[in-house]
């Protein structure tokens, strides 16, 4: 199958699954995010340590999933926030388990185990704070964030491929040789355009000014998120984080910008007293 066709089909299927998870029910949302988290952490560990320290990796993924579930219960069912502290237990077990690992030659790899918890599990778990309002599930704001991110990704790809040969200046050549400044500005243009369109077509309670500023800062944060993941892959000589999405790579490849842009977007709305 032609790679473009494969990318298009898998991309459409991916978007449909995301739309269902963000609009149908809180349980589908929880199942979707927990699946994404588990796969992304597994991909990160495969990149950084291949098949080493499997038990500790499982415990770390369990720690991330536990954090998500506890925040989900807190936001959806008013479970007291103090119980979120339970999520630290699997991480402590990972630390204790490191004492019993016989092969200490690559002990530094344990830092990668903790990195995935902070880098992947924490941002995805905090998505609960965006989709629940007074214990009622509403994924429209998170969907809005994703639309801005997708618009930026599509714009960056289209402008970069079509105009990159005419404006070849690289954005971060030592980390991601294919990314160009024209792709960066194209992604930002499409993100802002999407924000303006959504402002006038969807029930998003935000002014046009803040919609545009939000699109700009989320686009910038998303680019840094993309580059951050690329830096890991480049260091470990890996092209894609996985193969779960045909033609696109792994879930970490698809959500790398999300891990930076959604927390930054939410923080902006909080600081501006909008959210």
Coordinates of C-alpha atoms in Angstrom, one line a residue:
X1 CA 0.0 0.0 0.0
X2 CA 1.2 3.5 -0.9
X3 CA 2.7 5.1 2.3
X4 CA 0.6 8.2 1.8
X5 CA -2.6 6.2 1.6
X6 CA -1.5 4.1 4.6
X7 CA -0.8 7.3 6.6
X8 CA -4.2 8.8 5.6
X9 CA -6.2 5.7 6.6
X10 CA -4.5 5.2 9.9
X11 CA -4.6 8.9 10.6
X12 CA -8.3 9.0 10.1
X13 CA -8.8 6.0 12.3
X14 CA -6.6 7.5 15.0
X15 CA -8.7 10.8 14.9
X16 CA -12.0 8.9 15.1
X17 CA -10.8 6.9 18.2
X18 CA -9.6 10.1 19.8
X19 CA -13.0 11.8 19.1
X20 CA -14.9 8.9 20.6
X21 CA -12.7 9.0 23.7
X22 CA -13.2 12.7 24.3
X23 CA -16.9 12.9 23.6
X24 CA -18.7 9.6 24.3
X25 CA -18.2 8.9 28.0
X26 CA -15.8 9.4 30.9
X27 CA -15.1 5.6 31.0
X28 CA -14.1 5.5 27.3
X29 CA -11.9 8.6 28.0
X30 CA -10.3 6.8 30.9
X31 CA -9.7 3.6 29.0
X32 CA -8.2 5.5 26.1
X33 CA -5.8 7.6 28.1
X34 CA -4.7 4.7 30.2
X35 CA -4.0 2.7 27.1
X36 CA -2.1 5.6 25.5
X37 CA -0.1 6.1 28.7
X38 CA 0.9 2.4 29.0
X39 CA 2.0 2.1 25.3
X40 CA 3.9 5.4 25.4
X41 CA 5.8 4.5 28.6
X42 CA 6.6 1.0 27.1
X43 CA 7.9 2.7 23.9
X44 CA 10.0 5.1 25.9
X45 CA 11.5 2.2 27.9
X46 CA 12.2 0.2 24.7
X47 CA 14.0 3.2 23.2
X48 CA 16.2 3.8 26.3
X49 CA 16.8 0.4 27.7
X50 CA 15.6 -2.3 25.2
X51 CA 14.4 -5.3 27.2
X52 CA 16.3 -4.6 30.5
X53 CA 14.7 -4.2 34.0
X54 CA 11.3 -5.4 32.9
X55 CA 9.9 -5.8 36.4
X56 CA 10.8 -2.2 37.4
X57 CA 9.4 -0.9 34.1
X58 CA 6.1 -2.7 34.9
X59 CA 6.0 -1.1 38.3
X60 CA 6.7 2.3 36.8
X61 CA 3.8 1.9 34.3
X62 CA 1.6 0.8 37.2
X63 CA 2.6 3.9 39.1
X64 CA 1.5 6.1 36.2
X65 CA -1.8 4.3 35.7
X66 CA -2.5 4.5 39.4
X67 CA -1.9 8.2 39.4
X68 CA -4.4 8.6 36.5
X69 CA -7.0 6.4 38.2
X70 CA -6.8 8.3 41.5
X71 CA -7.1 11.6 39.8
X72 CA -10.0 10.3 37.7
X73 CA -11.8 9.2 40.9
X74 CA -11.1 12.5 42.6
X75 CA -12.5 14.6 39.7
X76 CA -15.4 12.3 38.7
X77 CA -16.6 11.0 42.1
X78 CA -15.3 13.5 44.6
X79 CA -12.9 11.0 46.2
X80 CA -10.7 12.9 48.6
X81 CA -7.6 14.3 46.9
X82 CA -5.3 13.0 49.7
X83 CA -5.6 9.5 48.3
X84 CA -3.7 10.6 45.2
X85 CA -0.6 10.1 47.4
X86 CA -1.1 6.3 47.0
X87 CA 0.4 6.6 43.5
X88 CA 3.8 7.1 45.0
X89 CA 3.9 3.5 46.4
X90 CA 4.7 1.7 43.1
X91 CA 7.5 4.3 42.4
X92 CA 9.0 3.6 45.9
X93 CA 8.8 -0.1 45.1
X94 CA 10.8 0.6 41.9
X95 CA 13.5 2.3 44.0
X96 CA 13.6 -0.5 46.5
X97 CA 13.7 -3.1 43.7
X98 CA 16.8 -1.3 42.3
X99 CA 18.7 -2.4 45.4
X100 CA 18.2 -6.0 44.5
X101 CA 19.2 -5.8 40.9
X102 CA 22.3 -7.9 40.5
X103 CA 23.7 -6.4 37.4
X104 CA 24.7 -2.8 38.3
X105 CA 26.7 -2.1 35.2
X106 CA 23.9 0.0 33.7
X107 CA 22.3 1.2 37.0
X108 CA 22.0 4.7 35.5
X109 CA 19.2 3.3 33.3
X110 CA 16.9 3.5 36.4
X111 CA 16.9 7.3 35.9
X112 CA 15.1 6.6 32.6
X113 CA 12.4 4.7 34.5
X114 CA 11.7 7.8 36.6
X115 CA 11.9 10.1 33.6
X116 CA 9.0 8.4 31.9
X117 CA 6.8 8.9 35.0
X118 CA 7.4 12.6 35.0
X119 CA 7.5 13.0 31.2
X120 CA 4.6 10.9 30.2
X121 CA 2.4 9.7 33.2
X122 CA 2.1 13.0 35.0
X123 CA 0.9 15.2 32.0
X124 CA -1.6 12.5 30.8
X125 CA -2.9 12.0 34.4
X126 CA -3.4 15.8 34.8
X127 CA -5.7 15.7 31.7
X128 CA -8.4 14.7 34.2
X129 CA -8.3 18.3 35.5
X130 CA -9.3 19.5 32.0
X131 CA -12.2 17.2 31.3
X132 CA -14.2 17.3 34.6
X133 CA -16.2 20.3 35.8
X134 CA -18.1 19.8 39.1
X135 CA -17.8 16.0 38.6
X136 CA -19.4 16.2 35.1
X137 CA -17.4 14.9 32.2
X138 CA -16.9 17.4 29.3
X139 CA -14.0 16.7 26.9
X140 CA -14.7 19.7 24.6
X141 CA -11.8 21.8 26.0
X142 CA -9.3 18.9 25.6
X143 CA -10.7 18.2 22.1
X144 CA -10.1 21.9 21.3
X145 CA -6.5 21.5 22.5
X146 CA -6.0 18.5 20.3
X147 CA -7.4 20.2 17.3
X148 CA -4.9 23.0 17.7
X149 CA -2.1 20.5 18.0
X150 CA -3.3 18.5 15.0
X151 CA -3.6 21.6 12.9
X152 CA -0.1 22.6 13.8
X153 CA 1.2 19.1 12.9
X154 CA -0.6 19.1 9.6
X155 CA 0.5 22.6 8.7
X156 CA 4.1 22.0 9.6
X157 CA 4.1 18.8 7.5
X158 CA 2.4 20.4 4.5
X159 CA 4.4 23.7 4.5
X160 CA 7.6 21.9 5.3
X161 CA 7.2 19.4 2.4
X162 CA 5.9 21.9 -0.2
X163 CA 8.1 24.9 0.6
X164 CA 11.1 23.4 2.4
X165 CA 13.1 23.1 -0.8
X166 CA 12.7 26.9 -1.4
X167 CA 13.2 27.9 2.2
X168 CA 15.5 25.2 3.5
X169 CA 16.8 26.8 6.7
X170 CA 16.6 24.2 9.4
X171 CA 15.0 24.7 12.8
X172 CA 17.1 22.4 14.9
X173 CA 19.4 20.5 12.5
X174 CA 21.4 18.8 15.2
X175 CA 18.3 17.2 16.6
X176 CA 15.7 17.0 13.8
X177 CA 17.4 17.6 10.4
X178 CA 14.1 17.5 8.5
X179 CA 12.3 20.3 10.4
X180 CA 12.5 23.7 8.8
X181 CA 11.5 27.2 9.8
X182 CA 9.0 27.4 7.0
X183 CA 7.4 24.3 8.5
X184 CA 7.4 25.9 11.9
X185 CA 5.6 29.1 10.7
X186 CA 3.3 27.0 8.6
X187 CA 2.3 25.0 11.6
X188 CA 1.7 28.1 13.7
X189 CA -0.4 29.7 10.9
X190 CA -2.6 26.6 10.7
X191 CA -3.0 26.4 14.5
X192 CA -4.1 30.0 14.7
X193 CA -6.4 29.5 11.7
X194 CA -8.0 26.5 13.5
X195 CA -8.4 28.6 16.7
X196 CA -10.2 31.3 14.8
X197 CA -12.5 28.9 13.0
X198 CA -13.3 27.0 16.2
X199 CA -14.0 30.3 18.0
X200 CA -16.8 31.1 15.6
X201 CA -18.1 27.5 15.1
X202 CA -17.9 25.8 18.5
X203 CA -19.1 26.7 22.0
X204 CA -15.7 27.6 23.4
X205 CA -16.0 30.3 26.0
X206 CA -12.8 32.2 25.2
X207 CA -12.2 35.5 23.5
X208 CA -10.6 35.7 20.0
X209 CA -7.5 37.3 21.5
X210 CA -7.0 34.5 24.0
X211 CA -7.8 31.9 21.4
X212 CA -5.0 33.2 19.1
X213 CA -2.5 33.6 22.0
X214 CA -3.4 30.1 23.2
X215 CA -2.8 28.7 19.7
X216 CA 0.6 30.4 19.4
X217 CA 2.0 29.3 22.8
X218 CA 0.6 25.7 22.4
X219 CA 2.2 25.6 18.9
X220 CA 5.6 26.7 20.3
X221 CA 5.3 24.2 23.3
X222 CA 4.4 21.4 20.9
X223 CA 7.4 22.0 18.7
X224 CA 9.6 21.8 21.8
X225 CA 7.8 18.6 22.8
X226 CA 8.5 17.1 19.4
X227 CA 12.1 18.1 19.5
X228 CA 12.5 16.7 23.0
X229 CA 11.4 13.3 21.9
X230 CA 13.5 13.6 18.8
X231 CA 16.5 14.2 21.0
X232 CA 16.0 10.9 22.8
X233 CA 15.5 9.0 19.5
X234 CA 18.5 10.5 18.0
X235 CA 20.7 9.7 20.9
X236 CA 19.6 6.1 20.9
X237 CA 19.6 5.9 17.0
X238 CA 15.9 5.1 16.8
X239 CA 13.8 6.3 13.9
X240 CA 10.3 5.7 15.3
X241 CA 9.2 5.0 18.9
X242 CA 7.0 2.1 17.7
X243 CA 4.9 0.7 14.9
X244 CA 1.4 0.7 16.4
X245 CA 0.1 3.3 13.9
X246 CA 0.9 2.2 10.3
X247 CA 2.8 4.9 8.5
X248 CA 3.0 7.1 11.6
X249 CA 5.2 5.1 14.0
X250 CA 4.4 4.8 17.7
X251 CA 2.1 6.6 20.1
X252 CA 5.0 8.5 21.5
X253 CA 5.7 9.9 18.0
X254 CA 2.1 11.1 17.8
X255 CA 1.8 12.5 21.3
X256 CA 5.2 14.0 21.9
X257 CA 4.0 17.5 21.3
X258 CA 0.9 16.9 23.4
X259 CA 3.0 16.2 26.5
X260 CA 4.3 19.8 26.4
X261 CA 1.5 21.8 24.7
X262 CA -1.6 20.7 26.7
X263 CA 0.0 21.4 30.2
X264 CA 1.2 24.8 28.9
X265 CA -2.2 25.6 27.3
X266 CA -4.0 24.7 30.5
X267 CA -1.6 26.8 32.6
X268 CA -2.2 29.8 30.3
X269 CA -6.0 29.5 30.8
X270 CA -5.5 29.2 34.6
X271 CA -3.2 32.2 34.8
X272 CA -5.6 34.3 32.7
X273 CA -8.4 33.2 34.9
X274 CA -10.3 31.7 32.0
X275 CA -10.3 28.1 33.1

